[in-house]
Short mmCIF file of C-alpha atoms and ligand atoms in Angstrom, two decimals:
data_model
loop_
_atom_site.label_atom_id
_atom_site.label_comp_id
_atom_site.label_asym_id
_atom_site.label_seq_id
_atom_site.Cartn_x
_atom_site.Cartn_y
_atom_site.Cartn_z
CA MET V 78 109.98 35.14 -25.29
CA SER V 79 110.22 38.67 -24.05
CA ASP V 80 110.83 40.16 -27.46
CA GLN V 81 108.08 42.45 -28.50
CA PRO V 82 107.35 42.75 -32.22
CA ASP V 83 106.93 46.28 -33.56
CA ASN V 84 103.22 46.07 -34.18
CA GLU V 85 102.62 44.78 -30.67
CA LYS V 86 104.89 47.48 -29.33
CA GLN V 87 102.81 50.21 -30.92
CA ILE V 88 99.53 48.77 -29.84
CA TRP V 89 100.84 48.28 -26.37
CA ALA V 90 101.99 51.87 -26.12
CA HIS V 91 98.49 52.90 -27.02
CA VAL V 92 96.92 50.53 -24.50
CA GLN V 93 99.22 51.72 -21.74
CA LYS V 94 98.32 55.31 -22.48
CA LYS V 95 94.63 54.49 -22.13
CA ILE V 96 95.12 52.45 -18.98
CA LYS V 97 96.95 55.39 -17.45
CA GLU V 98 93.71 57.32 -17.68
CA LYS V 99 91.76 54.60 -15.94
CA VAL V 100 93.95 53.82 -12.93
CA THR V 101 95.92 55.89 -10.46
CA SER V 102 99.50 56.69 -11.33
CA GLN V 103 100.73 54.52 -8.48
CA GLN V 104 98.70 51.56 -9.73
CA PHE V 105 100.06 52.19 -13.16
CA THR V 106 103.70 52.18 -12.16
CA THR V 107 103.30 49.22 -9.85
CA TRP V 108 101.35 46.97 -12.17
CA PHE V 109 101.18 48.07 -15.77
CA GLU V 110 104.43 49.75 -16.59
CA SER V 111 106.46 46.56 -16.75
CA LEU V 112 103.92 44.51 -18.71
CA LYS V 113 104.46 43.80 -22.38
CA LEU V 114 102.15 42.69 -25.11
CA ILE V 115 103.99 40.01 -27.01
CA LYS V 116 101.41 38.54 -29.30
CA PHE V 117 97.76 38.80 -30.15
CA ASN V 118 95.24 37.34 -32.51
CA VAL V 119 91.51 37.77 -33.01
CA ASP V 120 90.55 36.35 -29.64
CA ASP V 121 93.56 36.33 -27.42
CA ALA V 122 96.22 38.70 -26.27
CA TYR V 123 99.38 37.38 -24.65
CA ILE V 124 100.84 39.64 -22.05
CA LEU V 125 104.16 39.13 -20.38
CA ALA V 126 104.40 39.99 -16.71
CA PRO V 127 107.73 40.36 -14.92
CA ASN V 128 106.90 37.68 -12.34
CA SER V 129 104.16 35.34 -11.25
CA PHE V 130 103.17 37.59 -8.43
CA CYS V 131 102.45 40.42 -10.78
CA SER V 132 100.52 38.22 -13.16
CA GLU V 133 98.44 36.83 -10.31
CA TRP V 134 97.67 40.31 -9.10
CA ILE V 135 96.66 41.52 -12.53
CA GLU V 136 94.52 38.44 -12.94
CA ASN V 137 92.69 39.14 -9.69
CA ASN V 138 92.36 42.85 -9.91
CA TYR V 139 92.86 44.36 -13.30
CA ILE V 140 91.92 41.78 -15.84
CA ASP V 141 88.76 43.64 -16.83
CA VAL V 142 90.41 46.94 -17.41
CA LEU V 143 93.22 45.25 -19.29
CA SER V 144 91.08 43.23 -21.63
CA SER V 145 88.57 45.95 -22.32
CA THR V 146 91.28 48.48 -23.10
CA LEU V 147 92.94 46.01 -25.42
CA GLY V 148 89.57 45.53 -27.02
CA GLU V 149 89.13 49.25 -27.54
CA VAL V 150 92.54 49.68 -29.10
CA THR V 151 92.44 46.62 -31.30
CA ASN V 152 89.13 47.37 -32.83
CA ALA V 153 86.44 47.04 -30.22
CA ARG V 154 86.75 43.35 -29.87
CA TYR V 155 87.03 42.30 -26.26
CA LYS V 156 90.14 40.23 -25.94
CA LYS V 157 90.80 37.32 -23.70
CA VAL V 158 94.01 38.14 -21.93
CA LYS V 159 96.53 35.40 -21.27
CA LEU V 160 99.19 36.34 -18.82
CA LEU V 161 102.61 34.83 -19.14
CA THR V 162 105.57 35.24 -16.87
CA GLU V 163 109.28 35.27 -17.41
CA SER V 164 110.60 31.90 -16.38
CA ILE V 165 112.22 33.10 -13.17
CA ASP V 166 109.92 32.70 -10.29
CA VAL V 167 110.05 33.62 -6.71
CA GLU V 168 111.53 30.46 -5.25
CA GLU V 169 114.21 30.22 -7.86
CA LYS V 170 115.23 33.75 -7.25
CA GLU V 171 115.34 33.15 -3.59
CA SER V 172 117.72 30.24 -3.76
CA THR V 173 120.10 31.91 -6.18
CA PRO V 174 121.88 34.80 -4.52
CA SER V 175 120.74 37.36 -6.96
CA VAL V 176 122.31 40.49 -8.26
CA GLN V 177 121.02 43.52 -6.41
CA SER V 178 118.96 45.74 -8.61
CA ASN V 179 119.39 49.46 -8.53
CA GLU V 180 115.77 49.99 -7.90
CA PRO V 181 115.01 52.10 -4.87
CA LEU V 182 113.67 50.21 -1.92
CA PRO V 183 109.98 50.61 -1.31
CA LYS V 184 108.93 53.68 0.49
CA GLU V 185 108.12 52.38 3.90
CA LYS V 186 106.45 54.88 6.08
CA ASN V 187 105.87 52.46 8.98
CA ARG V 188 106.66 54.22 12.21
CA SER V 189 106.04 57.68 10.93
CA ASN V 190 102.57 56.91 9.64
CA ILE V 191 101.17 56.83 13.13
CA ASN V 192 98.65 59.53 13.81
CA LYS V 193 99.31 61.03 17.23
CA ASN V 194 95.61 61.68 17.67
CA TYR V 195 94.80 58.00 17.45
CA SER V 196 95.48 57.44 21.14
CA PHE V 197 93.51 55.46 23.70
CA ASP V 198 92.65 58.78 25.34
CA ASN V 199 90.88 59.93 22.23
CA PHE V 200 88.98 56.72 21.70
CA LEU V 201 85.47 56.65 22.98
CA VAL V 202 84.32 53.36 24.40
CA GLY V 203 80.76 52.14 24.00
CA PRO V 204 78.99 48.81 23.76
CA CYS V 205 79.92 48.60 20.08
CA ASN V 206 83.65 48.51 20.68
CA ARG V 207 84.10 47.68 24.36
CA LEU V 208 85.69 44.30 23.91
CA ALA V 209 88.00 45.39 21.09
CA HIS V 210 89.11 48.34 23.17
CA ALA V 211 89.71 46.25 26.30
CA ALA V 212 91.71 43.71 24.34
CA ALA V 213 93.79 46.42 22.66
CA LEU V 214 94.50 47.96 26.04
CA ALA V 215 95.52 44.58 27.48
CA VAL V 216 97.86 43.98 24.56
CA SER V 217 99.46 47.34 25.06
CA THR V 218 100.21 46.55 28.70
CA SER V 219 101.35 42.95 28.26
CA PRO V 220 102.31 42.39 24.64
CA GLY V 221 102.86 38.80 23.65
CA THR V 222 100.98 37.42 26.61
CA ALA V 223 97.48 38.84 26.78
CA TYR V 224 95.88 37.93 23.47
CA ASN V 225 98.04 36.70 20.69
CA PRO V 226 97.18 37.33 17.96
CA LEU V 227 94.58 39.99 18.52
CA PHE V 228 92.31 40.18 15.52
CA ILE V 229 89.93 43.15 15.28
CA HIS V 230 87.36 43.24 12.52
CA GLY V 231 84.43 45.41 11.49
CA PRO V 232 83.17 47.67 8.69
CA VAL V 233 85.16 50.71 7.61
CA GLY V 234 85.29 53.87 9.63
CA LEU V 235 84.65 52.32 13.03
CA GLY V 236 88.04 52.73 14.64
CA LYS V 237 90.15 49.68 13.78
CA THR V 238 93.10 51.74 12.60
CA HIS V 239 92.62 54.04 15.56
CA LEU V 240 92.89 51.11 18.00
CA LEU V 241 95.92 49.56 16.30
CA GLN V 242 97.71 52.87 16.40
CA SER V 243 96.69 53.41 20.03
CA ILE V 244 98.52 50.20 20.86
CA CYS V 245 101.63 51.48 19.07
CA LEU V 246 101.53 54.84 20.76
CA ALA V 247 101.06 53.25 24.18
CA LEU V 248 103.87 50.75 23.65
CA GLN V 249 106.25 53.36 22.36
CA LYS V 250 105.48 55.63 25.24
CA ARG V 251 105.89 52.95 27.88
CA SER V 252 109.07 51.43 26.67
CA GLY V 253 111.71 52.73 24.37
CA VAL V 254 113.15 49.27 23.80
CA GLN V 255 110.05 47.66 22.34
CA LYS V 256 110.34 47.47 18.61
CA VAL V 257 106.88 48.15 17.31
CA LEU V 258 105.93 48.04 13.67
CA TYR V 259 102.57 49.23 12.40
CA MET V 260 101.92 48.73 8.75
CA PRO V 261 98.92 48.75 6.42
CA CYS V 262 98.69 45.35 4.78
CA GLU V 263 99.12 47.02 1.42
CA SER V 264 102.61 48.12 2.45
CA PHE V 265 103.45 44.57 3.43
CA VAL V 266 102.33 43.46 0.00
CA ASN V 267 104.34 46.23 -1.68
CA HIS V 268 107.40 45.32 0.31
CA TYR V 269 106.96 41.74 -0.76
CA ILE V 270 106.72 42.75 -4.41
CA SER V 271 109.77 44.91 -4.33
CA THR V 272 111.67 42.08 -2.66
CA ILE V 273 110.74 39.86 -5.57
CA LYS V 274 112.50 42.42 -7.71
CA THR V 275 115.60 42.80 -5.54
CA GLY V 276 115.76 39.21 -4.33
CA ASP V 277 116.94 40.34 -0.91
CA TRP V 278 114.89 37.95 1.14
CA ASN V 279 117.16 38.09 4.14
CA ARG V 280 116.54 41.73 4.49
CA PHE V 281 112.81 41.23 4.05
CA ARG V 282 112.61 38.55 6.70
CA ASN V 283 114.88 40.26 9.18
CA LYS V 284 112.77 43.34 9.07
CA TYR V 285 109.73 41.50 10.37
CA ARG V 286 111.38 38.95 12.55
CA GLU V 287 113.36 41.39 14.61
CA ILE V 288 110.41 43.23 15.99
CA ASP V 289 108.52 42.74 19.23
CA THR V 290 105.08 43.79 18.16
CA LEU V 291 103.79 43.65 14.62
CA LEU V 292 100.51 45.33 13.75
CA ILE V 293 99.13 44.81 10.28
CA ASP V 294 96.11 46.84 9.32
CA ASP V 295 93.48 45.65 6.84
CA VAL V 296 94.68 42.08 6.36
CA HIS V 297 91.66 41.35 4.15
CA PHE V 298 94.02 42.75 1.57
CA LEU V 299 95.81 39.40 1.67
CA ALA V 300 92.85 38.00 -0.24
CA ASN V 301 94.46 39.22 -3.42
CA SER V 302 97.61 37.22 -3.38
CA GLN V 303 98.38 33.67 -2.52
CA SER V 304 102.11 34.13 -2.51
CA THR V 305 101.96 37.05 -0.10
CA ARG V 306 99.73 35.00 2.19
CA GLU V 307 102.35 32.31 2.13
CA GLU V 308 105.06 34.73 3.18
CA PHE V 309 102.78 36.27 5.76
CA PHE V 310 102.16 32.83 7.19
CA HIS V 311 105.90 32.32 7.73
CA THR V 312 106.30 35.75 9.26
CA PHE V 313 103.42 35.01 11.57
CA ASN V 314 104.87 31.70 12.68
CA ALA V 315 108.32 33.11 13.25
CA LEU V 316 106.99 35.87 15.47
CA TYR V 317 104.47 33.74 17.27
CA THR V 318 107.02 31.10 18.18
CA CYS V 319 109.11 33.77 19.88
CA GLN V 320 106.04 35.02 21.74
CA LYS V 321 106.07 38.28 19.87
CA GLN V 322 102.78 40.14 19.75
CA ILE V 323 100.75 40.21 16.56
CA VAL V 324 97.75 42.49 16.05
CA LEU V 325 95.64 42.38 12.94
CA SER V 326 92.63 44.22 11.62
CA SER V 327 90.28 43.33 8.80
CA ASP V 328 86.94 44.42 7.43
CA CYS V 329 85.57 40.93 7.92
CA PRO V 330 86.17 37.94 10.19
CA PRO V 331 89.11 35.70 9.21
CA GLU V 332 87.03 32.97 7.60
CA GLU V 333 85.36 35.48 5.28
CA ILE V 334 88.57 36.73 3.73
CA PRO V 335 88.23 35.32 0.22
CA ALA V 336 90.59 32.55 -0.77
CA ILE V 337 92.27 32.49 2.60
CA GLU V 338 93.73 29.14 3.61
CA GLU V 339 92.44 27.23 6.61
CA ARG V 340 95.89 27.19 8.20
CA LEU V 341 95.93 30.99 8.38
CA ILE V 342 92.39 31.13 9.71
CA SER V 343 93.29 28.68 12.41
CA ARG V 344 96.37 30.74 13.36
CA PHE V 345 94.15 33.79 13.72
CA ARG V 346 91.88 31.83 16.01
CA TRP V 347 94.69 31.06 18.46
CA GLY V 348 94.23 34.42 20.04
CA LEU V 349 91.23 36.68 20.36
CA ILE V 350 88.94 37.67 17.52
CA THR V 351 86.77 40.64 18.28
CA ARG V 352 84.34 42.71 16.28
CA ILE V 353 83.56 46.41 16.27
CA ASP V 354 79.97 47.30 15.50
CA PRO V 355 78.54 50.63 14.38
CA PRO V 356 77.86 52.91 17.34
CA GLY V 357 74.36 53.09 18.72
CA PHE V 358 72.65 56.37 19.44
CA GLU V 359 74.16 57.04 22.89
CA THR V 360 77.65 56.18 21.75
CA SER V 361 77.24 58.43 18.74
CA VAL V 362 76.22 61.32 20.98
CA ALA V 363 79.23 60.69 23.19
CA ILE V 364 81.58 60.46 20.21
CA ILE V 365 80.20 63.69 18.80
CA GLN V 366 80.73 65.44 22.09
CA LYS V 367 84.26 64.14 22.39
CA LYS V 368 85.15 65.10 18.83
CA THR V 369 83.75 68.59 19.15
CA VAL V 370 85.88 69.18 22.22
CA LEU V 371 88.95 68.03 20.28
CA MET V 372 87.95 70.31 17.41
CA ASN V 373 87.33 73.27 19.68
CA MET V 374 83.73 73.43 18.57
CA GLU V 375 81.02 74.35 20.96
CA ILE V 376 77.73 72.59 20.52
CA SER V 377 74.77 72.06 22.77
CA TYR V 378 73.44 68.68 23.82
CA ASP V 379 70.46 69.16 21.50
CA VAL V 380 72.73 69.65 18.54
CA ALA V 381 74.74 66.54 19.46
CA ARG V 382 71.52 64.54 19.69
CA TYR V 383 70.28 65.86 16.40
CA LEU V 384 73.55 64.95 14.72
CA ALA V 385 73.55 61.48 16.26
CA GLU V 386 70.03 60.90 14.98
CA HIS V 387 71.10 61.89 11.51
CA ALA V 388 74.52 60.37 11.57
CA THR V 389 74.72 57.25 9.54
CA SER V 390 76.72 54.22 10.32
CA SER V 391 80.34 55.16 10.71
CA VAL V 392 82.39 57.35 13.00
CA ARG V 393 84.34 58.58 10.03
CA GLU V 394 81.13 59.99 8.61
CA ILE V 395 80.31 61.66 11.89
CA GLU V 396 83.71 63.32 11.77
CA GLY V 397 83.11 64.45 8.20
CA THR V 398 79.80 66.04 9.15
CA LEU V 399 81.36 67.84 12.08
CA THR V 400 84.18 69.16 9.93
CA ASN V 401 81.67 70.49 7.42
CA ILE V 402 79.59 72.18 10.06
CA ASN V 403 82.66 73.74 11.56
CA LYS V 404 83.82 74.98 8.20
CA TYR V 405 80.47 76.52 7.28
CA ALA V 406 80.19 78.09 10.69
CA MET V 407 83.55 79.75 10.25
CA ILE V 408 82.87 80.96 6.75
CA SER V 409 79.44 82.30 7.59
CA GLU V 410 80.48 83.41 11.08
CA ASN V 411 77.46 81.65 12.43
CA LYS V 412 76.89 80.19 15.84
CA ILE V 413 76.51 76.42 15.71
CA ASP V 414 72.97 76.08 17.01
CA LEU V 415 70.27 73.63 16.05
CA ASP V 416 68.88 75.82 13.26
CA PHE V 417 72.25 76.32 11.71
CA VAL V 418 73.07 72.60 11.87
CA LYS V 419 69.73 71.70 10.35
CA GLN V 420 70.44 74.12 7.59
CA VAL V 421 73.87 72.71 6.94
CA ILE V 422 73.10 69.03 7.06
CA GLY V 423 69.59 69.54 5.83
CA LYS V 424 70.86 71.12 2.65
CA PRO V 425 72.14 68.10 0.87
CA THR V 426 68.98 66.13 1.48
CA LYS V 427 66.72 68.93 0.34
CA HIS V 428 68.60 69.28 -2.88
CA LYS V 429 69.36 65.64 -3.20
CA SER V 430 68.69 65.00 -6.82
CA TYR V 431 67.40 61.74 -7.99
CA ILE V 432 69.77 59.20 -9.39
CA GLY V 433 69.06 58.37 -12.99
CA ILE V 434 69.82 55.13 -14.72
CA GLU V 435 71.72 56.94 -17.50
CA GLU V 436 74.14 58.10 -14.91
CA ILE V 437 74.57 54.60 -13.52
CA LEU V 438 75.19 53.31 -17.02
CA GLY V 439 77.72 56.06 -17.62
CA ILE V 440 79.68 55.23 -14.49
CA VAL V 441 79.51 51.47 -15.02
CA THR V 442 80.64 51.59 -18.65
CA LYS V 443 83.47 53.92 -17.75
CA HIS V 444 84.60 51.74 -14.88
CA PHE V 445 84.60 48.50 -16.84
CA GLY V 446 85.76 50.12 -20.03
CA VAL V 447 82.84 48.82 -22.09
CA GLN V 448 80.50 50.50 -24.53
CA LEU V 449 76.85 51.15 -23.82
CA SER V 450 76.01 49.27 -27.00
CA GLN V 451 77.78 46.23 -25.59
CA LEU V 452 75.60 46.38 -22.49
CA HIS V 453 72.55 46.63 -24.69
CA SER V 454 73.68 43.78 -26.89
CA LYS V 455 72.90 40.14 -26.37
CA ARG V 456 76.53 39.15 -26.11
CA LYS V 457 77.23 36.66 -23.38
CA LEU V 458 80.93 37.26 -22.80
CA LYS V 459 81.66 37.42 -19.10
CA SER V 460 83.45 40.71 -19.57
CA ILE V 461 80.17 42.20 -20.76
CA THR V 462 77.64 40.26 -18.76
CA LEU V 463 79.28 41.31 -15.51
CA PRO V 464 79.05 45.08 -16.10
CA ARG V 465 75.59 44.58 -17.55
CA GLN V 466 74.39 42.78 -14.44
CA VAL V 467 76.15 45.26 -12.19
CA ALA V 468 74.29 48.09 -13.93
CA MET V 469 70.96 46.33 -13.40
CA HIS V 470 71.75 45.65 -9.76
CA LEU V 471 72.72 49.26 -9.12
CA ALA V 472 69.63 50.49 -10.92
CA ARG V 473 67.47 48.30 -8.67
CA LYS V 474 69.27 49.51 -5.63
CA LEU V 475 69.62 53.20 -6.32
CA THR V 476 66.65 54.20 -8.43
CA ASN V 477 62.92 53.81 -8.04
CA LEU V 478 62.52 52.34 -11.48
CA SER V 479 60.54 49.13 -11.87
CA LEU V 480 62.02 45.89 -13.19
CA GLU V 481 60.29 46.49 -16.52
CA GLU V 482 61.61 50.02 -16.79
CA ILE V 483 65.15 48.92 -16.04
CA GLY V 484 64.82 46.14 -18.60
CA GLY V 485 63.79 48.78 -21.11
CA PHE V 486 66.92 50.82 -20.48
CA MET V 487 69.08 47.72 -20.77
CA GLY V 488 68.42 47.05 -24.40
CA GLY V 489 64.84 45.86 -24.03
CA ARG V 490 65.35 43.02 -21.60
CA ASP V 491 62.66 41.10 -19.83
CA HIS V 492 61.85 41.96 -16.20
CA THR V 493 62.88 38.45 -15.09
CA THR V 494 66.33 39.06 -16.56
CA VAL V 495 66.69 42.16 -14.44
CA MET V 496 65.53 40.28 -11.38
CA HIS V 497 67.94 37.48 -12.06
CA ALA V 498 70.85 39.90 -12.59
CA ASP V 499 70.05 41.70 -9.38
CA GLU V 500 69.96 38.45 -7.38
CA LYS V 501 73.12 37.24 -8.96
CA ILE V 502 75.11 40.36 -8.12
CA LYS V 503 73.67 40.45 -4.61
CA ASN V 504 75.01 36.95 -4.07
CA LEU V 505 78.35 37.70 -5.68
CA ARG V 506 78.61 40.71 -3.48
CA LYS V 507 78.55 38.48 -0.44
CA GLN V 508 81.04 36.00 -1.80
CA ASP V 509 83.52 37.94 -3.82
CA ARG V 510 85.57 40.63 -2.23
CA ASN V 511 86.68 42.16 -5.50
CA ILE V 512 83.11 42.55 -6.63
CA SER V 513 81.94 43.97 -3.37
CA ALA V 514 84.81 46.47 -3.38
CA THR V 515 83.99 47.44 -6.96
CA LEU V 516 80.33 47.93 -6.11
CA ARG V 517 81.12 49.99 -3.09
CA LYS V 518 83.36 52.18 -5.18
CA LEU V 519 80.76 52.61 -7.90
CA GLU V 520 78.07 53.44 -5.39
CA ALA V 521 80.32 55.96 -3.71
CA THR V 522 81.00 57.61 -7.06
CA ILE V 523 77.31 57.79 -7.84
CA ASN V 524 76.32 59.02 -4.41
CA LYS V 525 79.03 61.65 -4.42
CA GLN V 526 77.38 63.28 -7.39
CA HIS V 527 74.15 63.52 -5.43
CA LYS V 528 75.36 65.04 -2.23
P1 ADP N 742 88.68 51.93 10.36
O1 ADP N 742 90.15 51.66 10.42
O2 ADP N 742 87.87 50.96 11.13
O3 ADP N 742 88.17 52.09 8.96
P2 ADP N 742 89.42 54.40 11.62
O4 ADP N 742 90.20 53.87 12.76
O5 ADP N 742 90.19 54.98 10.49
O6 ADP N 742 88.41 53.30 11.05
O7 ADP N 742 88.37 55.46 12.17
C1 ADP N 742 87.78 56.45 11.37
C2 ADP N 742 87.75 57.74 12.13
O8 ADP N 742 86.81 57.62 13.19
C3 ADP N 742 89.08 58.07 12.76
O9 ADP N 742 89.30 59.43 12.65
C4 ADP N 742 88.93 57.67 14.21
O10 ADP N 742 89.68 58.48 15.06
C5 ADP N 742 87.45 57.86 14.43
N1 ADP N 742 86.90 56.92 15.41
C6 ADP N 742 86.44 55.68 15.16
N2 ADP N 742 85.96 55.12 16.29
C7 ADP N 742 86.14 56.02 17.27
C8 ADP N 742 85.85 56.03 18.66
N3 ADP N 742 85.28 54.99 19.27
N4 ADP N 742 86.17 57.12 19.36
C9 ADP N 742 86.75 58.18 18.76
N5 ADP N 742 87.03 58.23 17.45
C10 ADP N 742 86.74 57.17 16.70
MG1 MG N 743 91.45 51.46 8.82
#
């Protein structure tokens, strides 16, 4: 089954080359390198994945890029991709003591990827994060007993990672014997994948089950893979039964993690679930003051207020603004007073150019690997309707164009079609994590060009 005919081999080499340009090199080596095209006809392409985990992941995350690239290479016809796997699957491998592969073990950064600045001392407490902070502090003084698990959720850039790492730093400082493991969920997933390759499940399990406190950051990442969730569930149970502390963070509450099973949600509810909200004005001022002290910047209260008024939602953005101001001040040897700050942060808005629909179309077609003519066409393939509707939604959101005008740019569509597309994507955005991540990424790309 895994034999690859010559023609397929050539086409596949071409496809892989193109995919390389569309994804990061790490994504490419992790997901695409080991795939093979084994057969294709007018409508379908059969791709062989090394294991079911990989095929599931491709299915959930990269199917669009895969099918559109195949389409491009095999004559602009969008192909339906069928993923096949070699017959070995995870359970089988597990029960047969397997030959160790020579592949290097995953790069696990765990303990060393703790940022020393992410301490409780450097975390500013306000109404938006008071409970999360108090719970994190309690966990760091009595792990395994205070709140187990502790689940912190909230939008990006509001200090979840900071709090998780504060717990690590505090535990490590207090007791040398506590085995603490902090790990982004993505690393857990990567470790799981590489264990599928090596088959060394004992090693995998021992790693997690021997520790006293396990902190997994961004567990919404589990949405992408059922088999990893399964393994995570067992890890969770093993630790919990021994009263080991578990701390988790996510960008949404447990029940909103797409595809997550009820049994995991209910485990998360055994402990404390707490949310971090965006800082209000006073907290923003306080955060700005704290950060500027850490950055050795001197600013007046007026400047801090002005920045807080103009700061948007996240602390990460506040930090970015401060870094910029500091940089400009150093370059221009200016004092950081209100005028200077207005000039610096006022600049981008003054010159903020308007976002055009052509640009949105350019970014959307590039991302989904489709042609503009396909968006204009009347074709109803999902692989084309999705980018088409995404483009209409983004045009509604980011430009001042009317429904009719957008319809005009979209191959002469009716204004009700635009309205419908916009509604549809808005709803999908709420329900489907992959879509909402894609949209966020596209918007960020567009906005970046208008800073
Ligand atoms: P998240 O994990 O929620 O996306 P991070 O923990 O990475 O966010 O926080 C983003 C940045 O903002 C970090 O540099 C962090 O130190 C800082 N930060 C967030 N909240 C606070 C806070 N309450 N006090 C001080 N710094 C904060
Ligand atoms: Mg984080």
